[in-house]
mmCIF file of C-alpha atoms in Angstrom:
data_model
loop_
_atom_site.group_PDB
_atom_site.id
_atom_site.type_symbol
_atom_site.label_atom_id
_atom_site.label_comp_id
_atom_site.label_asym_id
_atom_site.label_seq_id
_atom_site.Cartn_x
_atom_site.Cartn_y
_atom_site.Cartn_z
ATOM 1 C CA VAL F 1101 40.958 24.211 13.632
ATOM 2 C CA VAL F 1102 43.695 26.764 12.904
ATOM 3 C CA PRO F 1103 46.917 27.102 14.966
ATOM 4 C CA LEU F 1104 47.839 30.697 15.784
ATOM 5 C CA LYS F 1105 51.637 31.087 15.949
ATOM 6 C CA ASP F 1106 53.938 33.823 17.135
ATOM 7 C CA GLU F 1107 57.005 35.235 15.288
ATOM 8 C CA SER F 1108 59.110 32.218 16.258
ATOM 9 C CA ASP F 1109 56.570 29.831 14.725
ATOM 10 C CA THR F 1110 55.420 28.535 18.127
ATOM 11 C CA VAL F 1111 51.734 27.741 18.496
ATOM 12 C CA GLN F 1112 50.334 30.191 21.013
ATOM 13 C CA ARG F 1113 46.652 29.517 20.563
ATOM 14 C CA ILE F 1114 44.283 27.396 18.513
ATOM 15 C CA LEU F 1115 41.296 28.880 16.789
ATOM 16 C CA VAL F 1116 38.376 26.434 16.605
ATOM 17 C CA THR F 1117 35.265 27.080 14.557
ATOM 18 C CA ALA F 1118 32.169 24.910 14.822
ATOM 19 C CA LEU F 1119 29.105 24.832 12.656
ATOM 20 C CA ASP F 1120 25.842 23.534 14.094
ATOM 21 C CA ILE F 1121 24.278 21.291 11.435
ATOM 22 C CA THR F 1122 21.437 20.037 13.638
ATOM 23 C CA GLU F 1123 18.796 21.846 11.600
ATOM 24 C CA ARG F 1124 20.242 20.598 8.309
ATOM 25 C CA VAL F 1125 20.270 16.998 9.592
ATOM 26 C CA ARG F 1126 16.681 17.379 10.796
ATOM 27 C CA SER F 1127 15.657 18.770 7.414
ATOM 28 C CA GLU F 1128 17.375 15.935 5.561
ATOM 29 C CA GLN F 1129 15.642 13.356 7.775
ATOM 30 C CA GLU F 1130 12.271 15.007 7.178
ATOM 31 C CA LEU F 1131 12.947 15.085 3.450
ATOM 32 C CA GLN F 1132 13.748 11.349 3.515
ATOM 33 C CA LYS F 1133 10.498 10.654 5.374
ATOM 34 C CA LEU F 1134 8.521 12.710 2.865
ATOM 35 C CA ALA F 1135 10.203 11.002 -0.086
ATOM 36 C CA HIS F 1136 9.372 7.595 1.407
ATOM 37 C CA ALA F 1137 5.751 8.623 2.009
ATOM 38 C CA LEU F 1138 5.489 9.908 -1.563
ATOM 39 C CA GLY F 1139 6.852 6.606 -2.869
ATOM 40 C CA GLU F 1140 4.226 4.731 -0.850
ATOM 41 C CA ARG F 1141 1.399 6.908 -2.229
ATOM 42 C CA VAL F 1142 2.675 6.325 -5.779
ATOM 43 C CA LYS F 1143 2.578 2.547 -5.162
ATOM 44 C CA GLU F 1144 -1.010 2.873 -3.932
ATOM 45 C CA LEU F 1145 -2.082 4.952 -6.921
ATOM 46 C CA ASN F 1146 -0.434 2.464 -9.296
ATOM 47 C CA CYS F 1147 -2.376 -0.324 -7.634
ATOM 48 C CA LEU F 1148 -5.692 1.497 -8.079
ATOM 49 C CA TYR F 1149 -4.836 2.412 -11.655
ATOM 50 C CA ARG F 1150 -3.974 -1.195 -12.539
ATOM 51 C CA ILE F 1151 -7.123 -2.484 -10.845
ATOM 52 C CA SER F 1152 -9.224 0.026 -12.789
ATOM 53 C CA ALA F 1153 -7.503 -0.895 -16.048
ATOM 54 C CA LEU F 1154 -8.030 -4.588 -15.357
ATOM 55 C CA GLY F 1155 -11.707 -4.011 -14.628
ATOM 56 C CA CYS F 1156 -12.191 -2.229 -17.952
ATOM 57 C CA LYS F 1157 -10.771 -4.992 -20.125
ATOM 58 C CA PRO F 1158 -13.449 -6.465 -22.373
ATOM 59 C CA HIS F 1159 -14.030 -10.210 -22.548
ATOM 60 C CA VAL F 1160 -12.390 -10.894 -19.191
ATOM 61 C CA SER F 1161 -14.437 -12.999 -16.791
ATOM 62 C CA LEU F 1162 -15.321 -11.734 -13.351
ATOM 63 C CA ALA F 1163 -13.197 -14.500 -11.806
ATOM 64 C CA GLU F 1164 -10.169 -13.451 -13.885
ATOM 65 C CA ASN F 1165 -10.718 -9.819 -12.882
ATOM 66 C CA ILE F 1166 -10.912 -10.633 -9.190
ATOM 67 C CA GLN F 1167 -7.866 -12.923 -9.247
ATOM 68 C CA GLY F 1168 -5.917 -10.248 -11.088
ATOM 69 C CA MET F 1169 -6.944 -7.714 -8.445
ATOM 70 C CA VAL F 1170 -5.839 -10.005 -5.614
ATOM 71 C CA ASN F 1171 -2.404 -10.269 -7.212
ATOM 72 C CA LEU F 1172 -2.133 -6.464 -7.540
ATOM 73 C CA ILE F 1173 -2.758 -5.790 -3.853
ATOM 74 C CA PRO F 1174 0.466 -6.893 -2.060
ATOM 75 C CA PRO F 1175 2.884 -4.685 -4.046
ATOM 76 C CA ALA F 1176 0.948 -1.615 -2.871
ATOM 77 C CA TRP F 1177 1.439 -2.360 0.814
ATOM 78 C CA GLN F 1178 4.300 -1.095 2.938
ATOM 79 C CA TYR F 1179 5.966 -4.530 3.169
ATOM 80 C CA PRO F 1180 5.112 -6.166 -0.173
ATOM 81 C CA ASP F 1181 7.327 -9.211 0.346
ATOM 82 C CA MET F 1182 5.539 -9.976 3.612
ATOM 83 C CA THR F 1183 2.025 -9.297 2.305
ATOM 84 C CA CYS F 1184 -0.644 -11.667 1.013
ATOM 85 C CA SER F 1185 -4.266 -11.018 0.163
ATOM 86 C CA ARG F 1186 -7.572 -12.592 -0.656
ATOM 87 C CA ILE F 1187 -10.963 -11.547 -1.869
ATOM 88 C CA ILE F 1188 -14.006 -13.524 -0.867
ATOM 89 C CA LEU F 1189 -16.821 -12.733 -3.273
ATOM 90 C CA GLU F 1190 -20.240 -14.329 -3.141
ATOM 91 C CA GLY F 1191 -18.817 -17.451 -1.504
ATOM 92 C CA LYS F 1192 -15.850 -17.814 -3.871
ATOM 93 C CA GLU F 1193 -12.326 -17.253 -2.639
ATOM 94 C CA PHE F 1194 -9.486 -15.691 -4.625
ATOM 95 C CA ARG F 1195 -6.028 -15.553 -3.016
ATOM 96 C CA THR F 1196 -2.392 -14.833 -3.695
ATOM 97 C CA LEU F 1197 -0.104 -17.833 -4.095
ATOM 98 C CA ASN F 1198 1.613 -17.077 -0.785
ATOM 99 C CA PHE F 1199 -1.684 -16.713 1.091
ATOM 100 C CA LYS F 1200 -1.685 -17.537 4.770
ATOM 101 C CA GLU F 1201 -4.027 -16.296 7.483
ATOM 102 C CA THR F 1202 -2.176 -14.593 10.315
ATOM 103 C CA SER F 1203 -3.127 -12.376 13.212
ATOM 104 C CA TRP F 1204 -1.824 -9.292 11.332
ATOM 105 C CA LYS F 1205 -4.876 -8.578 9.208
ATOM 106 C CA GLN F 1206 -6.689 -5.679 7.623
ATOM 107 C CA SER F 1207 -10.073 -6.177 5.955
ATOM 108 C CA CYS F 1208 -12.908 -4.306 4.327
ATOM 109 C CA GLU F 1209 -16.389 -5.398 3.305
ATOM 110 C CA ILE F 1210 -17.450 -5.296 -0.334
ATOM 111 C CA ILE F 1211 -20.874 -3.667 -0.483
ATOM 112 C CA LEU F 1212 -23.180 -3.625 -3.503
ATOM 113 C CA ASN F 1213 -26.670 -2.136 -3.323
ATOM 114 C CA GLN F 1214 -26.381 -1.894 0.478
ATOM 115 C CA GLU F 1215 -25.665 -5.638 0.757
ATOM 116 C CA GLN F 1216 -22.370 -7.232 1.747
ATOM 117 C CA ILE F 1217 -21.287 -9.456 -1.130
ATOM 118 C CA GLY F 1218 -17.735 -10.094 -0.037
ATOM 119 C CA LEU F 1219 -14.598 -9.131 1.756
ATOM 120 C CA VAL F 1220 -11.116 -7.904 0.831
ATOM 121 C CA GLU F 1221 -8.408 -9.020 3.258
ATOM 122 C CA VAL F 1222 -4.716 -8.225 3.525
ATOM 123 C CA PHE F 1223 -2.395 -10.127 5.863
ATOM 124 C CA TYR F 1224 1.214 -9.649 6.876
ATOM 125 C CA LEU F 1225 2.995 -12.991 6.999
ATOM 126 C CA LYS F 1226 5.011 -11.968 10.052
ATOM 127 C CA GLU F 1227 4.924 -9.311 12.710
ATOM 128 C CA MET F 1228 5.873 -5.841 11.509
ATOM 129 C CA PRO F 1229 6.447 -2.552 13.369
ATOM 130 C CA GLN F 1230 3.335 -0.916 14.805
ATOM 131 C CA HIS F 1231 1.810 2.032 12.937
ATOM 132 C CA ASP F 1232 -1.683 3.571 12.762
ATOM 133 C CA GLU F 1233 -3.692 0.339 12.598
ATOM 134 C CA GLY F 1234 -1.485 -2.365 14.078
ATOM 135 C CA PRO F 1235 1.258 -2.908 11.496
ATOM 136 C CA PHE F 1236 -0.752 -1.045 8.839
ATOM 137 C CA VAL F 1237 -0.657 2.683 8.053
ATOM 138 C CA ALA F 1238 -3.794 4.804 7.707
ATOM 139 C CA GLU F 1239 -3.306 5.193 3.944
ATOM 140 C CA GLU F 1240 -3.462 1.400 3.529
ATOM 141 C CA ARG F 1241 -6.917 1.434 5.154
ATOM 142 C CA LEU F 1242 -8.021 4.039 2.617
ATOM 143 C CA LEU F 1243 -6.541 1.983 -0.214
ATOM 144 C CA LEU F 1244 -8.315 -1.137 1.018
ATOM 145 C CA GLU F 1245 -11.623 0.743 1.060
ATOM 146 C CA ALA F 1246 -10.989 2.022 -2.477
ATOM 147 C CA ILE F 1247 -10.206 -1.524 -3.662
ATOM 148 C CA ALA F 1248 -13.418 -2.841 -2.089
ATOM 149 C CA GLY F 1249 -15.337 -0.087 -3.887
ATOM 150 C CA GLN F 1250 -13.648 -0.954 -7.169
ATOM 151 C CA VAL F 1251 -14.546 -4.654 -6.748
ATOM 152 C CA SER F 1252 -18.139 -3.622 -6.146
ATOM 153 C CA ARG F 1253 -18.230 -1.557 -9.350
ATOM 154 C CA ILE F 1254 -16.674 -4.381 -11.383
ATOM 155 C CA VAL F 1255 -19.223 -6.865 -10.042
ATOM 156 C CA GLU F 1256 -22.007 -4.428 -10.877
ATOM 157 C CA ARG F 1257 -20.647 -3.995 -14.411
ATOM 158 C CA HIS F 1258 -20.400 -7.749 -14.960
ATOM 159 C CA ARG F 1259 -23.932 -8.257 -13.665
ATOM 160 C CA SER F 1260 -25.205 -5.562 -16.015
ATOM 161 C CA GLU F 1261 -23.407 -7.146 -18.961
ATOM 162 C CA GLU F 1262 -24.918 -10.540 -18.108
ATOM 163 C CA SER F 1263 -28.395 -8.980 -17.904
ATOM 164 C CA ILE F 1264 -27.959 -7.354 -21.301
ATOM 165 C CA LYS F 1265 -26.789 -10.651 -22.804
ATOM 166 C CA SER F 1266 -29.736 -12.562 -21.370
ATOM 167 C CA LEU F 1267 -32.216 -9.912 -22.524
ATOM 168 C CA SER F 1268 -30.758 -9.901 -26.017
ATOM 169 C CA GLY F 1269 -30.849 -13.709 -26.182
ATOM 170 C CA GLU F 1270 -27.095 -14.283 -26.357
#
């Protein structure tokens, strides 16, 4: 805003200039959404990396591996403080300390040699905003499937190691 004055210093008119920042605001909002989404994908990749690293540790029992995996799951979800998980494997149950069954659940079967040997489950402890799959986003479904596949490979590896030990007389 600029006052336009005459020779006697009296304001005759006011010059107003406006700048439309709608597009800039939209761009900034989109950038924030993309940054958030990238952060979520990084959390998911870290989860898979840590699960893979845990599964490769020598001299760690299958039960220790599975319990470690259960504990790595909640931080990868969109609402980690409201997330709990469990893995049911061949009749044994492994769960996070805060585990509670709720109606906000996502699950995936663990398949080995075309046979279901277990289940990976993730629960939200309270109702969360609706997304792609109830309160869960599509990428969490993909992560859950990847975790179930990783559990299957770890079980297969442990079974193979046990077979080798029994064949070698250990």
